[in-house]
Coordinates of C-alpha atoms in Angstrom, one line a residue:
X1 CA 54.9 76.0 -3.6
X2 CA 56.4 77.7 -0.6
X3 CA 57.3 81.2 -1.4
X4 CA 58.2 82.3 2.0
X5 CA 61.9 83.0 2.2
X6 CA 64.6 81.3 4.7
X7 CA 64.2 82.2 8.2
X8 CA 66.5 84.6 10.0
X9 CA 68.8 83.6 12.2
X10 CA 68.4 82.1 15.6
X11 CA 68.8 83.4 18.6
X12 CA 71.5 81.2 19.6
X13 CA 75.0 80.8 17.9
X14 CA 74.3 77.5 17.5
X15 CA 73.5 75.6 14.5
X16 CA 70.5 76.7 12.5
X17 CA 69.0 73.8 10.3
X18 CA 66.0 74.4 8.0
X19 CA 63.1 72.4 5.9
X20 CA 63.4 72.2 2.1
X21 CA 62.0 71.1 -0.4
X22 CA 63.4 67.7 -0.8
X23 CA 64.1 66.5 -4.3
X24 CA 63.6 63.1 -4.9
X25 CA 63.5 59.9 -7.5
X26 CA 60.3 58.8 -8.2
X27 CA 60.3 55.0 -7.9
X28 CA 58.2 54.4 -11.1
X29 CA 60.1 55.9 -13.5
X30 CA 63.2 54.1 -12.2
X31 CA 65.0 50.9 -12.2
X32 CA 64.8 50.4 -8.3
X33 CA 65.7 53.2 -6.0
X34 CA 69.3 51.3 -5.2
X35 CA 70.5 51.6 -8.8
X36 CA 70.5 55.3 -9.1
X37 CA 72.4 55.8 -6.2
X38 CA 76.2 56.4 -5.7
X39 CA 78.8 57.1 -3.1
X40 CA 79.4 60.7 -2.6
X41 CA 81.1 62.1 -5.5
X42 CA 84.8 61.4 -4.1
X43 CA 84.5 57.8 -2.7
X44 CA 83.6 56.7 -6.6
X45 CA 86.5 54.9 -7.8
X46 CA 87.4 56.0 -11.3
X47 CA 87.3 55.0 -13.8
X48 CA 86.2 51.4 -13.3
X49 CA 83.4 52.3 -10.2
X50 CA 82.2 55.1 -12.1
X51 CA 81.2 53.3 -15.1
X52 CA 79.7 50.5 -12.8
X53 CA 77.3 53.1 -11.6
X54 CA 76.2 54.6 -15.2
X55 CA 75.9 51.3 -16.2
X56 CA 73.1 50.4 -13.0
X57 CA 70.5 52.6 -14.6
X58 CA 70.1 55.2 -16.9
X59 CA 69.1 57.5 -14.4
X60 CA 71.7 57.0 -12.0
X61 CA 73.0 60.3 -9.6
X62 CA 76.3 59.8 -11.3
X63 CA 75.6 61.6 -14.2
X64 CA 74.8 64.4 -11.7
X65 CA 77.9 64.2 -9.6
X66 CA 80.3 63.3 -12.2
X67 CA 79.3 64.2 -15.7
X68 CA 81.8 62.8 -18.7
X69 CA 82.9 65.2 -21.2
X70 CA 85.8 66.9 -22.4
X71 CA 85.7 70.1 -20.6
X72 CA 84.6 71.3 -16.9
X73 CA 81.8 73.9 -18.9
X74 CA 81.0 71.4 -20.6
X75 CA 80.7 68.6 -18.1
X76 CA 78.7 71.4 -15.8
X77 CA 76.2 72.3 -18.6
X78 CA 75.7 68.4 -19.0
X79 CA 75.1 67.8 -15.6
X80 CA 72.1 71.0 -15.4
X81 CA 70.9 69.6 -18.6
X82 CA 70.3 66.3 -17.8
X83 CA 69.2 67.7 -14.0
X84 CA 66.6 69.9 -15.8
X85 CA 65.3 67.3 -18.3
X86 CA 64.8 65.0 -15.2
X87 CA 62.9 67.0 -13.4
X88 CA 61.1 67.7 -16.6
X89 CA 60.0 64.5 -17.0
X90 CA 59.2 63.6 -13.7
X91 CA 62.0 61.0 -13.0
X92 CA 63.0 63.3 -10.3
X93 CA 60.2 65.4 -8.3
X94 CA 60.0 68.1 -5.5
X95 CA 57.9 67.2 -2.4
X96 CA 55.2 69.1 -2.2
X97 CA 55.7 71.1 1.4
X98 CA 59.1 72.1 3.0
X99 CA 60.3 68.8 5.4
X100 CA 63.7 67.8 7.5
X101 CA 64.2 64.2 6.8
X102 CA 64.8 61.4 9.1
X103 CA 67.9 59.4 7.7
X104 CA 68.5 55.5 8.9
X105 CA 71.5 53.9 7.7
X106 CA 71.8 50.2 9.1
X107 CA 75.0 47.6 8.0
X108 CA 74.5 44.1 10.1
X109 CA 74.8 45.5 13.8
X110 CA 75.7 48.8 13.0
X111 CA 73.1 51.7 13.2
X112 CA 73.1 55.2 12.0
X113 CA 70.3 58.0 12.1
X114 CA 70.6 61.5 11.4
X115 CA 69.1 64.3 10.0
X116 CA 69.2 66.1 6.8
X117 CA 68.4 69.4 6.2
X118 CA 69.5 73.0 4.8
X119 CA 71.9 74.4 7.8
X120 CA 72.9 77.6 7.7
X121 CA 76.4 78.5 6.7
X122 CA 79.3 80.0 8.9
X123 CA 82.7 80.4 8.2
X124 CA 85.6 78.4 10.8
X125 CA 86.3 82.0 12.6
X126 CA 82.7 81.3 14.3
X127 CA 83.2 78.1 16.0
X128 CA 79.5 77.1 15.1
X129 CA 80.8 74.1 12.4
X130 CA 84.6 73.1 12.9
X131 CA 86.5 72.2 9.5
X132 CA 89.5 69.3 10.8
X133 CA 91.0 68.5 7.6
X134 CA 92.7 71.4 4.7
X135 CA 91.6 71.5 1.3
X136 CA 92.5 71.7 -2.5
X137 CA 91.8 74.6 -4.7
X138 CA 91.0 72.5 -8.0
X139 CA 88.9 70.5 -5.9
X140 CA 86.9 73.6 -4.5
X141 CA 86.7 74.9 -7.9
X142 CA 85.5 71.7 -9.8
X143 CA 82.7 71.4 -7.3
X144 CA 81.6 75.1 -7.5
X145 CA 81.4 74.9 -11.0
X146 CA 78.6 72.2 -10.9
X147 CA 76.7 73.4 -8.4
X148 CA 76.6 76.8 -10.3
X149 CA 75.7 75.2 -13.0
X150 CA 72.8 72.9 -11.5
X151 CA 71.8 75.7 -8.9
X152 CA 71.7 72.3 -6.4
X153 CA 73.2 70.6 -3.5
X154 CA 73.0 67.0 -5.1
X155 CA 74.5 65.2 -2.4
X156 CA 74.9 66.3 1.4
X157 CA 77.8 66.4 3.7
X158 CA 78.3 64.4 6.9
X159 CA 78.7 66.4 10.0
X160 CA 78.6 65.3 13.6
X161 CA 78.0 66.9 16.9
X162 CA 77.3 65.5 20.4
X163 CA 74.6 65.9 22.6
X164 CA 74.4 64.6 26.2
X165 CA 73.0 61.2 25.1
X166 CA 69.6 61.5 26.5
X167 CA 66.3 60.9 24.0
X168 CA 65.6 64.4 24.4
X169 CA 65.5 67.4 21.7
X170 CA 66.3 65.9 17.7
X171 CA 66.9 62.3 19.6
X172 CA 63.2 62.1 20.2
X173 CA 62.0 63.5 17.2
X174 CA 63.6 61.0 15.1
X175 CA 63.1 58.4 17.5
X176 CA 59.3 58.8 17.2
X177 CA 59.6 59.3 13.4
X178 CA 61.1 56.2 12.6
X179 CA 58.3 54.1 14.0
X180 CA 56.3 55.7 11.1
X181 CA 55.8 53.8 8.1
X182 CA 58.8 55.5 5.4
X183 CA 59.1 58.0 2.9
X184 CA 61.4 55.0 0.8
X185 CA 63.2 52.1 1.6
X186 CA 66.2 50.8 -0.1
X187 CA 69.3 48.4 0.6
X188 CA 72.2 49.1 -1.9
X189 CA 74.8 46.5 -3.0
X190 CA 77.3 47.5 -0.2
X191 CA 74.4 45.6 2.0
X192 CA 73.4 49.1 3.6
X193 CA 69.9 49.2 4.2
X194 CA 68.4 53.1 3.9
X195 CA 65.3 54.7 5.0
X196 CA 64.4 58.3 4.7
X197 CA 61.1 59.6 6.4
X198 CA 60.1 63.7 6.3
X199 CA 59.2 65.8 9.7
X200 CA 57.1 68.3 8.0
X201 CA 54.9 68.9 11.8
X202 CA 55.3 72.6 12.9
X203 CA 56.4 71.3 16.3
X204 CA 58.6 68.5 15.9
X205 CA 60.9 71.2 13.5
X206 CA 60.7 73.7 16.1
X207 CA 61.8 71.0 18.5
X208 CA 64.9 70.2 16.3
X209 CA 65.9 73.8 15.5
X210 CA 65.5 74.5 18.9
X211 CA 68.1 71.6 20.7
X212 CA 70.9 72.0 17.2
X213 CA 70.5 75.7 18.0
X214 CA 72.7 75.0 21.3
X215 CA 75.3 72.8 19.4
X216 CA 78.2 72.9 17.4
X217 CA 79.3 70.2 14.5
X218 CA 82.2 69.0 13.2
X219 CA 82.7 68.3 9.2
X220 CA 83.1 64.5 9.4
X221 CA 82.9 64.6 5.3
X222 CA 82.5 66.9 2.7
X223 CA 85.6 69.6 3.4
X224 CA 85.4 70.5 -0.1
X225 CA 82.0 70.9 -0.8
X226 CA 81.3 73.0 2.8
X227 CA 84.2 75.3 1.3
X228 CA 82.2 75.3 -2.0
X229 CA 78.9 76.6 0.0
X230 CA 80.9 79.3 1.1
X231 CA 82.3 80.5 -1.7
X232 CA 79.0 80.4 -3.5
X233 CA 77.1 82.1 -1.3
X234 CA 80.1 85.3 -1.1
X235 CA 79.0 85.4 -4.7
X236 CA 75.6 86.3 -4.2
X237 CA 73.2 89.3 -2.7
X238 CA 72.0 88.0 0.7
X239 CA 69.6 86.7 1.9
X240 CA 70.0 83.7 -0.7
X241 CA 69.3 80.1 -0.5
X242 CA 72.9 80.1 -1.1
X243 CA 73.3 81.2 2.7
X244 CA 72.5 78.0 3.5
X245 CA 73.8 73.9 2.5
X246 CA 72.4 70.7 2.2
X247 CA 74.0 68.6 5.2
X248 CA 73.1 65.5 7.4
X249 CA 73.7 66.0 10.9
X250 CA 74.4 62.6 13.4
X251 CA 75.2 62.4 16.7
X252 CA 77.9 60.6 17.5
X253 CA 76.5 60.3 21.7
X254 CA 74.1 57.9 20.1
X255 CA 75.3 57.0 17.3
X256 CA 79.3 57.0 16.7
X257 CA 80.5 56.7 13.4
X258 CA 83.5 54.5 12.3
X259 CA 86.3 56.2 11.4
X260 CA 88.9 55.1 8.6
X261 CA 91.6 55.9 6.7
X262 CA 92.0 57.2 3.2
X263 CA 94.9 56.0 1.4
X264 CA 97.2 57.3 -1.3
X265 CA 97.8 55.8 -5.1
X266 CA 101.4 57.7 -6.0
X267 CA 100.9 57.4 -9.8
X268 CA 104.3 57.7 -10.8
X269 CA 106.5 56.3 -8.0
X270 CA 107.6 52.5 -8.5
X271 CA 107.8 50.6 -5.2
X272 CA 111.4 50.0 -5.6
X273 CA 112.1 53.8 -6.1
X274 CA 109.7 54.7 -3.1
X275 CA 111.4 51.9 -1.1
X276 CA 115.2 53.5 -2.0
X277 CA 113.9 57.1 -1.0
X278 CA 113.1 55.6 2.7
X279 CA 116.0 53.4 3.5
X280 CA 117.7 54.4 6.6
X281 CA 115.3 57.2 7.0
X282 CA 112.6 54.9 8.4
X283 CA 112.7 51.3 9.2
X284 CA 111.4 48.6 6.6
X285 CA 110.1 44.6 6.4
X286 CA 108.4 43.0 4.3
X287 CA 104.8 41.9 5.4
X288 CA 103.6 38.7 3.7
X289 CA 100.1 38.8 2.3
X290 CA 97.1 38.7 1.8
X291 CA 95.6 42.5 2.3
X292 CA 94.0 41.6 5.7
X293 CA 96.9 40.2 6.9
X294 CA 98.9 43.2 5.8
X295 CA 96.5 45.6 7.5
X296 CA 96.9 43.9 10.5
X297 CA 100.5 44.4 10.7
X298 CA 100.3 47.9 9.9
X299 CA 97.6 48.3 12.8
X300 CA 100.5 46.6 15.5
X301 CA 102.7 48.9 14.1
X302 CA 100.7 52.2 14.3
X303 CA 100.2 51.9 18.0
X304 CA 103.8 52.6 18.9
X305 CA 104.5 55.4 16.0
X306 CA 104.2 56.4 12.3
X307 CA 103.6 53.6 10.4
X308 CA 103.1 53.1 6.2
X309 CA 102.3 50.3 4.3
X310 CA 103.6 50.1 1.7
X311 CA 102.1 48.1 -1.6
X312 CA 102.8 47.2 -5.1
X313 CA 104.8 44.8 -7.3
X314 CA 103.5 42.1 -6.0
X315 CA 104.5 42.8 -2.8
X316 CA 103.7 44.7 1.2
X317 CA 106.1 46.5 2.9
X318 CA 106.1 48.6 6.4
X319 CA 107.9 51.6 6.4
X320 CA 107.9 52.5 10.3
X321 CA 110.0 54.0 13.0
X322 CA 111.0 57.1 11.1
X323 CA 114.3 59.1 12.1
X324 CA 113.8 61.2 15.0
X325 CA 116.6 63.9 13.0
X326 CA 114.3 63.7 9.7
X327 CA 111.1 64.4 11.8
X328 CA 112.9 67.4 13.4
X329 CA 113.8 68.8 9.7
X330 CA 110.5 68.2 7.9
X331 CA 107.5 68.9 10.5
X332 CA 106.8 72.7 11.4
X333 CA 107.0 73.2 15.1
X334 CA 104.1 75.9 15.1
X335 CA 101.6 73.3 15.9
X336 CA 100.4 71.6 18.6
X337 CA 101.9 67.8 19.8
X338 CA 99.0 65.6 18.4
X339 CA 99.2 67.4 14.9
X340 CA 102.9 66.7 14.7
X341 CA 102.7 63.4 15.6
X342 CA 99.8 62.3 12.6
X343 CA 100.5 59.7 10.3
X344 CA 98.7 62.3 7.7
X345 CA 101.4 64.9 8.9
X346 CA 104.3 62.6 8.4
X347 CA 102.8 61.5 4.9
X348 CA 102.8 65.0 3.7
X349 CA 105.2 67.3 5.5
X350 CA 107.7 64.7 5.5
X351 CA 107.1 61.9 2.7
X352 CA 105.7 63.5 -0.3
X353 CA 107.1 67.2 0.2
X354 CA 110.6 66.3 1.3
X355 CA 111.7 62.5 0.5
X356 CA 109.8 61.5 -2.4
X357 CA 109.1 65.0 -3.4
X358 CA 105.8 64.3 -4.5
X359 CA 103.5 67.8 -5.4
X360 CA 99.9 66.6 -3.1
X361 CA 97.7 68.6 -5.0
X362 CA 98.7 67.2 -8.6
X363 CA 95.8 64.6 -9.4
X364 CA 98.3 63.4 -12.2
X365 CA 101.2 62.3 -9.2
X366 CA 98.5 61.5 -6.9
X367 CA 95.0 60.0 -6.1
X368 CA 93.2 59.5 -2.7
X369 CA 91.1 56.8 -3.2
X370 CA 88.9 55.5 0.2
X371 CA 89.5 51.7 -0.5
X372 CA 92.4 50.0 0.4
X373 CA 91.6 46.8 -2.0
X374 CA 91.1 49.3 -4.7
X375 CA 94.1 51.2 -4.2
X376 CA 96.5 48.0 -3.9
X377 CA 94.2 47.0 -7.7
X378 CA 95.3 50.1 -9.3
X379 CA 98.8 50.4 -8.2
X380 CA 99.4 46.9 -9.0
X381 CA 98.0 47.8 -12.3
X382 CA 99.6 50.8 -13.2
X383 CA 102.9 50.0 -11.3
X384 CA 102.7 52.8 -9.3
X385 CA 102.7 52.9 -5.0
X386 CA 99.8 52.1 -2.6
X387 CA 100.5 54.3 0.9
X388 CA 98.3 52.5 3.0
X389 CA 97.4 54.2 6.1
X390 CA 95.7 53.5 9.2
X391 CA 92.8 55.8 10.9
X392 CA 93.0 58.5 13.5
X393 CA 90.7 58.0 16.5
X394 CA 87.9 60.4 16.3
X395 CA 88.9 62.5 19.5
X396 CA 91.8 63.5 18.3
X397 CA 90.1 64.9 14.9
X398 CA 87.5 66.8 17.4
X399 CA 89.8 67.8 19.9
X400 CA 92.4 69.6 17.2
X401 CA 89.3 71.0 15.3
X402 CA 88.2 72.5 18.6
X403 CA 91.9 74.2 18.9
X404 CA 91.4 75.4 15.4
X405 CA 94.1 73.3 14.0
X406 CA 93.4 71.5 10.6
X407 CA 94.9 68.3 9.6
X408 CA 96.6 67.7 5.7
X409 CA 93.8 67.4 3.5
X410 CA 92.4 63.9 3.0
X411 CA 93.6 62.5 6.6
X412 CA 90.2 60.2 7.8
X413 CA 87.0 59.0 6.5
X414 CA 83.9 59.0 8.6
X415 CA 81.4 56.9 7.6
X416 CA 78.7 55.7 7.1
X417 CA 78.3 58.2 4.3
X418 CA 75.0 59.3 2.9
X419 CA 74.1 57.6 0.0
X420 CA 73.8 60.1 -3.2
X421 CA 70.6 60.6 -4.8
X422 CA 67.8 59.5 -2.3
X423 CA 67.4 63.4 -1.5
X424 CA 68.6 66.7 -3.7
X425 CA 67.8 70.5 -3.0
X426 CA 67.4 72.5 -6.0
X427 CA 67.9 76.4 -5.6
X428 CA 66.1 77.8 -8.1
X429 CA 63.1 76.9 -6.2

């Protein structure tokens, strides 16, 4: 066991990412290595994708990230349980020396590396990791409360940053890694094929600390869960391992990510009553299906303005070219231009909190749900709205983050995401 404790800072203000001990399945005592993972805890559809995945294998991350019971103790004291009787019985197992692991994501021609590893934390004040989206208080707690309880990171956050695009520094470390043979290889039913490998060579982790030391990254997912880190680790003495979070770092010079939307499921707003709220406030068609063809008109529409799709009832409708006079009233002027003009800040300054008067933080008025099939599915079913919305491009989410200027919670999804469960880090240790 390594009993040395975290290194100190470096001397850089840069980003400082550390080995672990990486936690991981062993594949013998499971199904298959693609059955016990999951999407990070807030892509999982619920209820009908989160009862998919428990249903995979018994042993699937799920029961981590999103314990079932009654209560959030009691969910939480699940969720240690079953983490400790796992590790107890050797379905999960700690590798044996500290490591930084090379992560490959690959979907047809689309190719992602990164790597994960335990980077120290910093609030937004020091411009070392930039926060571009706001965040909700339940959400911040509910998360805090597991990881508490389970004295783990069980799933890491997506951050980018951007080198100059040479193979130089982390580049050339994990370029040289992945012609190793890997730590495990897995394609999940998405169709994404994974590979992790470990850097555990004295040199090659120098090299990395070294190069992220002169960089700064940008949350690309997992708002909630950085704000989590932080707040755990004010609770503690340092130094801690709570100084520091579980995160997988890409850079976008050599590998960009995609960027989508995340769409909105308004619970208990009827299409025809969300339709009434917007008329001669914003102008509105009807767009003939199917979802793809749907999409595409909201995509024509977005380059030239705000633009909402609208679904449910059996029907699509764009909601676009909003009232210059209603804009004015609804969207504060203390920001810059770019913020103003977001679909996300329209949605929420002006949509939910004025016109449909919808609270954003209520989960029982609203979801955010990552899919746009599966939001369309559920508002269909519960006859409820589908806001569909179409991504921001991914300089505008840097360049605003840079200024310090967050966007409404929930406004893009980078991806690909890290797959849950292929690598944990426990605290305790």
């Amino acid at each position: 066991m390594n009993t040395a404790g975290p290194p100190g800072p470096t001397d850089s203000d840069g980003l400082d990412l550390i080995p672990f001990r990486g936690v991981r399945y062993i594949p013998e005592r499971v199904g298959s290595l693609a059955a016990v993972t999951s999407p990070p805890y807030d892509v999982v559809v619920r209820p009908d994708g989160l009862h998919h995945l428990e249903s995979a294998d018994p042993h699937n991350i799920v029961r981590l990230i999103l314990p079932q019971a009654v209560s959030p103790d009691t969910r939480n004291a699940l969720a240690a349980d079953t983490l400790r009787r796992w590790l107890s019985e050797g379905i999960l197992a700690p590798d044996e020396i500290p490591a930084l692991y090379v992560y490959e994501q690959r979907d047809g021609d689309h190719l992602q590396r990164g790597v994960i590893g335990a980077l120290r934390l910093s609030e937004p004040s020091e411009g070392v990791v930039l926060p571009h989206e706001d965040v909700m208080p339940h959400v911040i707690a509910d998360r805090a409360g597991l990881m508490r309880a389970t004295a783990a990171n069980l799933e890491p956050l997506l951050l980018t940053y951007r080198s100059e695009g040479n193979a130089t520094g982390t580049t050339a470390v994990i370029e040289r890694t992945v012609k190793r043979p890997p730590l495990l290889a897995t394609t999940t039913e998405d169709g994404f094929a994974h590979r992790l490998w470990s850097v555990t060579d004295p040199a090659e982790l120098a090299e990395i600390r070294a190069d992220l030391a002169h960089h700064q990254a940008l949350i690309a997912d997992g708002h909630h869960r950085w704000a989590t880190y932080l707040r755990l680790r004010s609770e503690q003495p340092s130094p801690t391992p709570w100084d520091f979070g579980l995160v997988l770092l890409v850079d976008t010079a050599r590998y960009p990510l995609r960027v989508r939307a995340i769409h909105r499921l308004l619970h208990r707003l009827p299409v025809p009553d969300a339709l009434a709220a917007l008329k001669g406030s914003f102008r509105l068609r009807e767009i003939p299906g199917p979802l793809s063809q749907a999409l595409n008109a909201l995509a024509d529409a977005a380059a030239h303005g705000n633009a909402f799709l609208l679904a449910g009832a059996g029907s699509f409708h764009l909601a676009d070219t909003p009232s210059p006079e209603l804009l004015a009233r609804t969207i504060p002027t203390d920001r810059p231009e770019a913020w103003r003009t977001l679909d996300a800040t329209v949605l929420h300054s002006t949509l939910l909190e004025h016109v449909w008067r919808i609270p954003e933080d209520a989960p029982e008025h609203i979801a955010y749900i990552h899919d746009a099939a599966a939001t369309v599915a559920k508002a269909e079913r519960d006859g409820g709205t589908a806001v569909l919305m179409h991504p921001v491009r991914e300089e505008v989410v840097r360049d605003l983050a840079r200024q310090g200027v967050t966007m409404p919670r929930k406004s893009t999804s980078f991806g690909p995401k890290p797959a849950t469960g292929l690598v944990l880090r426990t605290l305790a240790d």
